[in-house]
């Protein structure tokens, strides 16, 4: 059986970062504007520390200013809100990202909705979610944007494509479904109560898997030739080793699909690249200048 084309998210993300760097150079040259991204980390979660370090490194690499705020795990909600308010008014800061998850004493929704929507580069603020849902200009969550970029690269025009999104979270499933609707896909959103999930997935020309269940989606669920975008990042023990796998059973899906993202190296690298892309859009928007082409 023919093997699927592997969608190289790492290479695509590198290309996007190059285009972002070009846009940053244009903003500096034409408008004396250097986009700035502030990342706030509360506590010492090891995975979050790695993410924050990578975000800061890549922010600087594309020529933007990076501001890091590391707060103690015991930080109160009021202290975090005060920092967000301060960043909202800081003219050097065009994007604000509060790394999730937050400690239990802090109301995550309250923090996200305190970020100025114009600086909400994670796209989680209720105003940006509402703008996306109503087709208005919005800052859109990074991972969903990355998924759709990869799907368009693999399939070309998505108009009329039957897309099935497995997962309905506010950070992946719902925004990716909204973006696919904007691309004129026929969108089905599946979740834990969906009946006959394999049958639903089998109808899809494009499958976006955002479930958080290791290797749940099997090759015999996939329509031959379909494009499979696997958002899942799951750490499992295999052969006595800790290993990362997606929500799709890669080996069986790759035998049937037309194209597929690997884990790691598929959707994952797109997230930070799209964050930088969003920061350029935010900086241009705040300055009232056209966003350079990226
Ligand atoms: P959530 O746990 O918030 O949502 C999971 C969704 O999957 C829910 O809508 C849930 O349905 C659905 N679901 C769970 N079990 C089943 C099942 N057996 N059958 C069908 N649907 C099911 O996860 P996230 O959206 O935050 O993340 C999904 C995955 O993507 C995770 O592996 C995460 O690590 C990864 N991820 C990767 C990112 C990246 O690449 N940078 C960024 C963000 C996430 P219901 O609503 O009914 O409970």
mmCIF file of C-alpha atoms and ligand atoms in Angstrom:
data_model
loop_
_atom_site.group_PDB
_atom_site.id
_atom_site.type_symbol
_atom_site.label_atom_id
_atom_site.label_comp_id
_atom_site.label_asym_id
_atom_site.label_seq_id
_atom_site.Cartn_x
_atom_site.Cartn_y
_atom_site.Cartn_z
ATOM 1 C CA UNK A 1 0.000 0.000 0.000
ATOM 2 C CA UNK A 2 1.246 3.528 -0.800
ATOM 3 C CA UNK A 3 2.685 5.414 2.151
ATOM 4 C CA UNK A 4 1.409 8.874 3.047
ATOM 5 C CA UNK A 5 3.414 11.992 2.341
ATOM 6 C CA UNK A 6 4.888 13.154 5.637
ATOM 7 C CA UNK A 7 3.979 16.767 6.357
ATOM 8 C CA UNK A 8 7.158 18.345 7.691
ATOM 9 C CA UNK A 9 5.947 20.838 10.295
ATOM 10 C CA UNK A 10 9.488 21.575 11.418
ATOM 11 C CA UNK A 11 10.521 22.747 7.927
ATOM 12 C CA UNK A 12 7.250 24.651 7.396
ATOM 13 C CA UNK A 13 7.679 26.400 10.773
ATOM 14 C CA UNK A 14 11.278 27.341 9.889
ATOM 15 C CA UNK A 15 10.034 28.913 6.640
ATOM 16 C CA UNK A 16 7.299 30.793 8.497
ATOM 17 C CA UNK A 17 9.807 32.116 11.052
ATOM 18 C CA UNK A 18 11.935 33.396 8.164
ATOM 19 C CA UNK A 19 8.937 35.231 6.722
ATOM 20 C CA UNK A 20 8.139 36.628 10.188
ATOM 21 C CA UNK A 21 11.754 37.852 10.496
ATOM 22 C CA UNK A 22 11.349 39.597 7.130
ATOM 23 C CA UNK A 23 8.145 41.260 8.354
ATOM 24 C CA UNK A 24 9.876 42.379 11.574
ATOM 25 C CA UNK A 25 12.689 43.924 9.503
ATOM 26 C CA UNK A 26 10.100 45.774 7.392
ATOM 27 C CA UNK A 27 8.307 47.156 10.469
ATOM 28 C CA UNK A 28 11.631 48.357 11.895
ATOM 29 C CA UNK A 29 12.734 49.960 8.646
ATOM 30 C CA UNK A 30 9.477 51.533 7.539
ATOM 31 C CA UNK A 31 7.876 52.401 10.888
ATOM 32 C CA UNK A 32 10.668 52.292 13.481
ATOM 33 C CA UNK A 33 8.573 49.610 15.187
ATOM 34 C CA UNK A 34 10.078 46.598 16.975
ATOM 35 C CA UNK A 35 7.385 44.109 18.002
ATOM 36 C CA UNK A 36 7.693 42.973 21.628
ATOM 37 C CA UNK A 37 6.367 39.762 23.165
ATOM 38 C CA UNK A 38 5.943 39.396 26.942
ATOM 39 C CA UNK A 39 5.690 35.873 28.326
ATOM 40 C CA UNK A 40 4.560 35.323 31.898
ATOM 41 C CA UNK A 41 5.347 32.070 33.686
ATOM 42 C CA UNK A 42 3.940 31.339 37.137
ATOM 43 C CA UNK A 43 5.565 28.453 38.991
ATOM 44 C CA UNK A 44 8.127 25.845 38.002
ATOM 45 C CA UNK A 45 6.239 23.376 35.789
ATOM 46 C CA UNK A 46 9.115 21.741 33.824
ATOM 47 C CA UNK A 47 7.216 21.490 30.504
ATOM 48 C CA UNK A 48 6.127 25.155 30.786
ATOM 49 C CA UNK A 49 9.711 26.203 31.494
ATOM 50 C CA UNK A 50 10.866 24.511 28.277
ATOM 51 C CA UNK A 51 8.068 26.186 26.274
ATOM 52 C CA UNK A 52 8.845 29.614 27.712
ATOM 53 C CA UNK A 53 12.569 29.241 27.039
ATOM 54 C CA UNK A 54 11.900 28.231 23.415
ATOM 55 C CA UNK A 55 9.439 31.085 22.914
ATOM 56 C CA UNK A 56 11.929 33.655 24.213
ATOM 57 C CA UNK A 57 14.760 32.227 22.070
ATOM 58 C CA UNK A 58 12.726 32.217 18.858
ATOM 59 C CA UNK A 59 11.307 35.686 19.586
ATOM 60 C CA UNK A 60 14.828 37.122 19.704
ATOM 61 C CA UNK A 61 15.915 35.100 16.650
ATOM 62 C CA UNK A 62 13.285 36.783 14.445
ATOM 63 C CA UNK A 63 14.403 40.221 15.640
ATOM 64 C CA UNK A 64 11.648 41.005 18.146
ATOM 65 C CA UNK A 65 11.993 42.103 21.756
ATOM 66 C CA UNK A 66 11.363 39.398 24.342
ATOM 67 C CA UNK A 67 10.235 40.188 27.883
ATOM 68 C CA UNK A 68 10.138 37.338 30.380
ATOM 69 C CA UNK A 69 8.321 37.506 33.715
ATOM 70 C CA UNK A 70 8.858 34.556 36.042
ATOM 71 C CA UNK A 71 6.686 34.552 39.111
ATOM 72 C CA UNK A 72 6.691 32.309 42.138
ATOM 73 C CA UNK A 73 4.160 29.420 42.315
ATOM 74 C CA UNK A 74 2.586 31.142 45.337
ATOM 75 C CA UNK A 75 1.796 34.341 43.358
ATOM 76 C CA UNK A 76 -1.715 35.592 44.110
ATOM 77 C CA UNK A 77 -4.346 36.242 41.460
ATOM 78 C CA UNK A 78 -4.247 39.961 42.313
ATOM 79 C CA UNK A 79 -0.468 40.112 41.755
ATOM 80 C CA UNK A 80 -0.758 38.386 38.374
ATOM 81 C CA UNK A 81 -3.649 40.626 37.307
ATOM 82 C CA UNK A 82 -1.591 43.688 38.281
ATOM 83 C CA UNK A 83 1.280 42.491 36.078
ATOM 84 C CA UNK A 84 -1.096 41.877 33.138
ATOM 85 C CA UNK A 85 -2.541 45.397 33.557
ATOM 86 C CA UNK A 86 0.975 46.828 33.574
ATOM 87 C CA UNK A 87 1.859 44.936 30.367
ATOM 88 C CA UNK A 88 -1.414 46.136 28.788
ATOM 89 C CA UNK A 89 -0.207 49.727 29.133
ATOM 90 C CA UNK A 90 3.467 49.102 28.253
ATOM 91 C CA UNK A 91 3.998 50.531 24.758
ATOM 92 C CA UNK A 92 7.028 48.270 24.112
ATOM 93 C CA UNK A 93 4.820 45.184 24.565
ATOM 94 C CA UNK A 94 2.571 44.182 21.644
ATOM 95 C CA UNK A 95 1.860 40.587 22.619
ATOM 96 C CA UNK A 96 1.122 39.105 26.047
ATOM 97 C CA UNK A 97 1.163 35.378 26.701
ATOM 98 C CA UNK A 98 0.435 33.909 30.103
ATOM 99 C CA UNK A 99 1.739 30.355 30.074
ATOM 100 C CA UNK A 100 -0.900 27.799 31.076
ATOM 101 C CA UNK A 101 -1.622 25.917 33.264
ATOM 102 C CA UNK A 102 -1.765 28.387 36.164
ATOM 103 C CA UNK A 103 -1.656 27.357 39.840
ATOM 104 C CA UNK A 104 -5.005 26.524 41.492
ATOM 105 C CA UNK A 105 -5.301 29.800 43.436
ATOM 106 C CA UNK A 106 -5.596 31.734 40.146
ATOM 107 C CA UNK A 107 -8.729 31.945 37.968
ATOM 108 C CA UNK A 108 -7.357 31.297 34.456
ATOM 109 C CA UNK A 109 -10.374 32.735 32.639
ATOM 110 C CA UNK A 110 -10.155 35.977 34.619
ATOM 111 C CA UNK A 111 -6.470 36.369 33.785
ATOM 112 C CA UNK A 112 -6.981 35.691 30.059
ATOM 113 C CA UNK A 113 -9.883 38.104 29.857
ATOM 114 C CA UNK A 114 -7.824 40.833 31.572
ATOM 115 C CA UNK A 115 -5.284 40.807 28.697
ATOM 116 C CA UNK A 116 -5.925 43.644 26.233
ATOM 117 C CA UNK A 117 -7.593 41.804 23.272
ATOM 118 C CA UNK A 118 -5.264 43.720 20.906
ATOM 119 C CA UNK A 119 -2.274 42.091 22.671
ATOM 120 C CA UNK A 120 -3.882 38.642 23.142
ATOM 121 C CA UNK A 121 -1.454 36.724 20.896
ATOM 122 C CA UNK A 122 -2.682 33.375 22.276
ATOM 123 C CA UNK A 123 -6.147 34.251 20.923
ATOM 124 C CA UNK A 124 -7.892 32.899 24.026
ATOM 125 C CA UNK A 125 -9.650 36.143 25.086
ATOM 126 C CA UNK A 126 -13.430 35.902 24.786
ATOM 127 C CA UNK A 127 -13.420 38.933 22.437
ATOM 128 C CA UNK A 128 -11.034 37.223 20.014
ATOM 129 C CA UNK A 129 -12.954 33.916 20.251
ATOM 130 C CA UNK A 130 -16.170 35.844 19.492
ATOM 131 C CA UNK A 131 -14.590 37.739 16.615
ATOM 132 C CA UNK A 132 -13.345 34.467 15.115
ATOM 133 C CA UNK A 133 -16.785 32.881 15.473
ATOM 134 C CA UNK A 134 -18.438 35.845 13.729
ATOM 135 C CA UNK A 135 -15.824 36.072 10.969
ATOM 136 C CA UNK A 136 -14.321 39.368 12.167
ATOM 137 C CA UNK A 137 -10.645 40.304 12.263
ATOM 138 C CA UNK A 138 -9.225 38.436 15.274
ATOM 139 C CA UNK A 139 -6.058 37.189 16.868
ATOM 140 C CA UNK A 140 -6.558 33.425 16.571
ATOM 141 C CA UNK A 141 -5.127 30.673 18.792
ATOM 142 C CA UNK A 142 -1.705 29.579 17.515
ATOM 143 C CA UNK A 143 -2.025 25.783 17.274
ATOM 144 C CA UNK A 144 -5.285 25.948 15.245
ATOM 145 C CA UNK A 145 -3.714 28.482 12.848
ATOM 146 C CA UNK A 146 -0.734 26.146 12.448
ATOM 147 C CA UNK A 147 -3.028 23.162 11.721
ATOM 148 C CA UNK A 148 -4.851 25.034 8.965
ATOM 149 C CA UNK A 149 -1.600 26.294 7.408
ATOM 150 C CA UNK A 150 -0.337 22.690 7.205
ATOM 151 C CA UNK A 151 -3.674 21.411 5.844
ATOM 152 C CA UNK A 152 -3.671 24.091 3.123
ATOM 153 C CA UNK A 153 -0.101 23.270 2.247
ATOM 154 C CA UNK A 154 -1.020 19.583 1.873
ATOM 155 C CA UNK A 155 -4.412 19.918 0.156
ATOM 156 C CA UNK A 156 -4.354 23.348 -1.488
ATOM 157 C CA UNK A 157 -7.766 25.029 -1.602
ATOM 158 C CA UNK A 158 -9.888 23.637 1.255
ATOM 159 C CA UNK A 159 -13.212 24.810 -0.186
ATOM 160 C CA UNK A 160 -15.798 22.007 -0.024
ATOM 161 C CA UNK A 161 -13.454 19.617 1.779
ATOM 162 C CA UNK A 162 -15.143 17.304 4.317
ATOM 163 C CA UNK A 163 -13.268 18.019 7.534
ATOM 164 C CA UNK A 164 -13.710 16.137 10.800
ATOM 165 C CA UNK A 165 -12.250 17.733 13.931
ATOM 166 C CA UNK A 166 -11.992 15.284 16.818
ATOM 167 C CA UNK A 167 -12.031 17.322 20.046
ATOM 168 C CA UNK A 168 -13.995 20.453 21.009
ATOM 169 C CA UNK A 169 -11.722 22.299 23.440
ATOM 170 C CA UNK A 170 -11.668 26.094 23.445
ATOM 171 C CA UNK A 171 -7.943 26.131 22.662
ATOM 172 C CA UNK A 172 -7.819 23.672 19.757
ATOM 173 C CA UNK A 173 -11.003 21.920 18.600
ATOM 174 C CA UNK A 174 -13.435 24.860 18.459
ATOM 175 C CA UNK A 175 -11.076 27.454 16.916
ATOM 176 C CA UNK A 176 -9.742 24.995 14.329
ATOM 177 C CA UNK A 177 -13.339 24.176 13.328
ATOM 178 C CA UNK A 178 -14.094 27.917 12.981
ATOM 179 C CA UNK A 179 -11.008 28.446 10.807
ATOM 180 C CA UNK A 180 -11.972 25.498 8.584
ATOM 181 C CA UNK A 181 -15.461 26.977 8.187
ATOM 182 C CA UNK A 182 -13.823 30.213 7.023
ATOM 183 C CA UNK A 183 -11.934 28.106 4.469
ATOM 184 C CA UNK A 184 -15.366 26.820 3.294
ATOM 185 C CA UNK A 185 -14.896 23.263 4.530
ATOM 186 C CA UNK A 186 -17.905 21.188 5.536
ATOM 187 C CA UNK A 187 -17.018 20.737 9.190
ATOM 188 C CA UNK A 188 -18.009 18.021 11.648
ATOM 189 C CA UNK A 189 -16.885 18.390 15.254
ATOM 190 C CA UNK A 190 -16.645 15.064 17.079
ATOM 191 C CA UNK A 191 -16.111 14.559 20.820
ATOM 192 C CA UNK A 192 -16.436 12.033 23.615
ATOM 193 C CA UNK A 193 -20.208 11.617 23.105
ATOM 194 C CA UNK A 194 -20.020 11.163 19.312
ATOM 195 C CA UNK A 195 -21.689 7.958 18.142
ATOM 196 C CA UNK A 196 -19.708 5.695 15.798
ATOM 197 C CA UNK A 197 -16.570 7.857 15.846
ATOM 198 C CA UNK A 198 -14.664 5.548 13.431
ATOM 199 C CA UNK A 199 -17.540 5.887 10.923
ATOM 200 C CA UNK A 200 -17.568 9.683 11.291
ATOM 201 C CA UNK A 201 -13.786 9.938 10.822
ATOM 202 C CA UNK A 202 -13.952 7.597 7.807
ATOM 203 C CA UNK A 203 -15.988 10.206 5.880
ATOM 204 C CA UNK A 204 -13.286 12.873 6.246
ATOM 205 C CA UNK A 205 -10.989 14.169 3.518
ATOM 206 C CA UNK A 206 -9.250 16.081 6.315
ATOM 207 C CA UNK A 207 -8.950 14.786 9.877
ATOM 208 C CA UNK A 208 -7.778 17.061 12.683
ATOM 209 C CA UNK A 209 -7.147 15.006 15.820
ATOM 210 C CA UNK A 210 -7.073 17.013 19.074
ATOM 211 C CA UNK A 211 -8.129 14.516 21.688
ATOM 212 C CA UNK A 212 -5.255 13.881 24.090
ATOM 213 C CA UNK A 213 -5.625 10.062 23.872
ATOM 214 C CA UNK A 214 -2.475 8.260 22.695
ATOM 215 C CA UNK A 215 -2.860 6.570 19.297
ATOM 216 C CA UNK A 216 -6.657 6.423 19.541
ATOM 217 C CA UNK A 217 -7.369 6.977 15.828
ATOM 218 C CA UNK A 218 -6.474 3.857 13.847
ATOM 219 C CA UNK A 219 -5.586 3.383 10.201
ATOM 220 C CA UNK A 220 -8.879 1.625 9.421
ATOM 221 C CA UNK A 221 -10.742 4.815 10.520
ATOM 222 C CA UNK A 222 -9.034 6.823 7.770
ATOM 223 C CA UNK A 223 -10.456 7.339 4.278
ATOM 224 C CA UNK A 224 -7.787 6.333 1.733
ATOM 225 C CA UNK A 225 -5.891 9.434 0.617
ATOM 226 C CA UNK A 226 -7.162 11.699 3.428
ATOM 227 C CA UNK A 227 -4.977 14.342 5.054
ATOM 228 C CA UNK A 228 -4.361 13.667 8.765
ATOM 229 C CA UNK A 229 -3.262 16.504 11.056
ATOM 230 C CA UNK A 230 -2.388 15.116 14.483
ATOM 231 C CA UNK A 231 -2.376 17.744 17.259
ATOM 232 C CA UNK A 232 -1.979 15.250 20.098
ATOM 233 C CA UNK A 233 1.144 15.259 22.239
ATOM 234 C CA UNK A 234 1.060 12.292 24.595
ATOM 235 C CA UNK A 235 3.948 10.903 26.588
ATOM 236 C CA UNK A 236 3.823 7.121 26.983
ATOM 237 C CA UNK A 237 6.129 4.341 28.117
ATOM 238 C CA UNK A 238 7.123 1.997 25.269
ATOM 239 C CA UNK A 239 9.759 -0.720 25.429
ATOM 240 C CA UNK A 240 10.810 0.712 28.787
ATOM 241 C CA UNK A 241 11.365 4.165 27.283
ATOM 242 C CA UNK A 242 9.433 7.405 27.598
ATOM 243 C CA UNK A 243 8.251 8.415 24.123
ATOM 244 C CA UNK A 244 5.981 11.033 22.511
ATOM 245 C CA UNK A 245 3.031 9.885 20.406
ATOM 246 C CA UNK A 246 0.065 11.623 18.827
ATOM 247 C CA UNK A 247 -3.664 10.952 18.972
ATOM 248 C CA UNK A 248 -3.364 8.926 15.746
ATOM 249 C CA UNK A 249 -1.762 5.519 15.477
ATOM 250 C CA UNK A 250 0.915 6.798 13.104
ATOM 251 C CA UNK A 251 2.061 3.488 11.581
ATOM 252 C CA UNK A 252 -1.413 2.288 10.573
ATOM 253 C CA UNK A 253 -2.722 5.762 9.588
ATOM 254 C CA UNK A 254 0.327 6.504 7.413
ATOM 255 C CA UNK A 255 -0.423 3.388 5.337
ATOM 256 C CA UNK A 256 -3.860 4.722 4.356
ATOM 257 C CA UNK A 257 -3.652 8.533 4.472
ATOM 258 C CA UNK A 258 -2.506 10.693 1.546
ATOM 259 C CA UNK A 259 -0.551 12.952 3.893
ATOM 260 C CA UNK A 260 0.049 12.965 7.647
ATOM 261 C CA UNK A 261 1.836 15.000 10.315
ATOM 262 C CA UNK A 262 4.310 13.077 12.480
ATOM 263 C CA UNK A 263 4.569 13.494 16.265
ATOM 264 C CA UNK A 264 6.917 15.085 17.093
ATOM 265 C CA UNK A 265 7.806 17.324 14.136
ATOM 266 C CA UNK A 266 4.317 18.020 12.789
ATOM 267 C CA UNK A 267 1.908 20.490 14.426
ATOM 268 C CA UNK A 268 4.125 21.065 17.494
ATOM 269 C CA UNK A 269 6.777 23.316 15.871
ATOM 270 C CA UNK A 270 4.031 25.400 14.228
ATOM 271 C CA UNK A 271 2.692 26.720 17.527
ATOM 272 C CA UNK A 272 5.594 29.050 18.395
ATOM 273 C CA UNK A 273 6.017 30.121 14.749
ATOM 274 C CA UNK A 274 2.322 31.124 14.712
ATOM 275 C CA UNK A 275 2.774 32.942 18.030
ATOM 276 C CA UNK A 276 5.494 35.082 16.433
ATOM 277 C CA UNK A 277 3.250 35.578 13.388
ATOM 278 C CA UNK A 278 0.438 36.760 15.713
ATOM 279 C CA UNK A 279 2.827 39.149 17.506
ATOM 280 C CA UNK A 280 3.696 40.863 14.206
ATOM 281 C CA UNK A 281 -0.049 41.130 13.432
ATOM 282 C CA UNK A 282 -0.710 42.552 16.924
ATOM 283 C CA UNK A 283 2.143 45.084 16.690
ATOM 284 C CA UNK A 284 0.995 46.270 13.256
ATOM 285 C CA UNK A 285 -2.596 46.543 14.472
ATOM 286 C CA UNK A 286 -1.670 48.547 17.594
ATOM 287 C CA UNK A 287 0.554 50.881 15.527
ATOM 288 C CA UNK A 288 -2.178 51.287 12.914
ATOM 289 C CA UNK A 289 0.060 50.177 10.027
ATOM 290 C CA UNK A 290 -0.485 47.438 7.451
ATOM 291 C CA UNK A 291 0.776 44.001 8.491
ATOM 292 C CA UNK A 292 3.722 43.136 6.230
ATOM 293 C CA UNK A 293 3.168 40.042 4.085
ATOM 294 C CA UNK A 294 4.337 36.826 5.809
HETATM 295 P P1 LIG B 1 -8.771 18.765 25.976
HETATM 296 O O1 LIG B 1 -8.580 17.674 26.979
HETATM 297 O O2 LIG B 1 -9.107 20.126 26.445
HETATM 298 O O3 LIG B 1 -9.914 18.312 24.950
HETATM 299 C C1 LIG B 1 -9.956 17.011 24.436
HETATM 300 C C2 LIG B 1 -11.168 16.848 23.555
HETATM 301 O O4 LIG B 1 -11.159 15.508 23.078
HETATM 302 C C3 LIG B 1 -12.490 17.067 24.274
HETATM 303 O O5 LIG B 1 -13.351 17.837 23.476
HETATM 304 C C4 LIG B 1 -13.028 15.656 24.483
HETATM 305 O O6 LIG B 1 -14.432 15.552 24.375
HETATM 306 C C5 LIG B 1 -12.429 14.915 23.310
HETATM 307 N N1 LIG B 1 -12.280 13.499 23.645
HETATM 308 C C6 LIG B 1 -11.698 12.966 24.731
HETATM 309 N N2 LIG B 1 -11.784 11.620 24.680
HETATM 310 C C7 LIG B 1 -12.426 11.308 23.547
HETATM 311 C C8 LIG B 1 -12.827 10.086 22.944
HETATM 312 N N3 LIG B 1 -12.568 8.907 23.514
HETATM 313 N N4 LIG B 1 -13.481 10.146 21.766
HETATM 314 C C9 LIG B 1 -13.751 11.328 21.170
HETATM 315 N N5 LIG B 1 -13.389 12.530 21.697
HETATM 316 C C10 LIG B 1 -12.749 12.502 22.880
HETATM 317 O O7 LIG B 1 -7.449 18.749 25.083
HETATM 318 P P2 LIG B 1 -6.783 19.914 24.186
HETATM 319 O O8 LIG B 1 -7.719 20.308 23.102
HETATM 320 O O9 LIG B 1 -6.209 20.939 25.058
HETATM 321 O O10 LIG B 1 -5.557 19.095 23.572
HETATM 322 C C11 LIG B 1 -5.743 17.972 22.731
HETATM 323 C C12 LIG B 1 -4.376 17.369 22.428
HETATM 324 O O11 LIG B 1 -3.603 18.304 21.710
HETATM 325 C C13 LIG B 1 -3.540 16.996 23.648
HETATM 326 O O12 LIG B 1 -2.789 15.829 23.358
HETATM 327 C C14 LIG B 1 -2.596 18.175 23.812
HETATM 328 O O13 LIG B 1 -1.380 17.816 24.450
HETATM 329 C C15 LIG B 1 -2.366 18.542 22.383
HETATM 330 N N6 LIG B 1 -2.000 19.953 22.183
HETATM 331 C C16 LIG B 1 -0.909 20.227 21.388
HETATM 332 C C17 LIG B 1 -0.530 21.510 21.152
HETATM 333 C C18 LIG B 1 0.646 21.773 20.266
HETATM 334 O O14 LIG B 1 0.934 21.020 19.376
HETATM 335 N N7 LIG B 1 1.361 22.829 20.408
HETATM 336 C C19 LIG B 1 -1.217 22.662 21.750
HETATM 337 C C20 LIG B 1 -2.416 22.277 22.481
HETATM 338 C C21 LIG B 1 -2.756 20.968 22.692
HETATM 339 P P3 LIG B 1 -15.468 16.196 25.458
HETATM 340 O O15 LIG B 1 -15.499 17.652 25.139
HETATM 341 O O16 LIG B 1 -16.729 15.507 25.161
HETATM 342 O O17 LIG B 1 -14.892 15.877 26.803
#
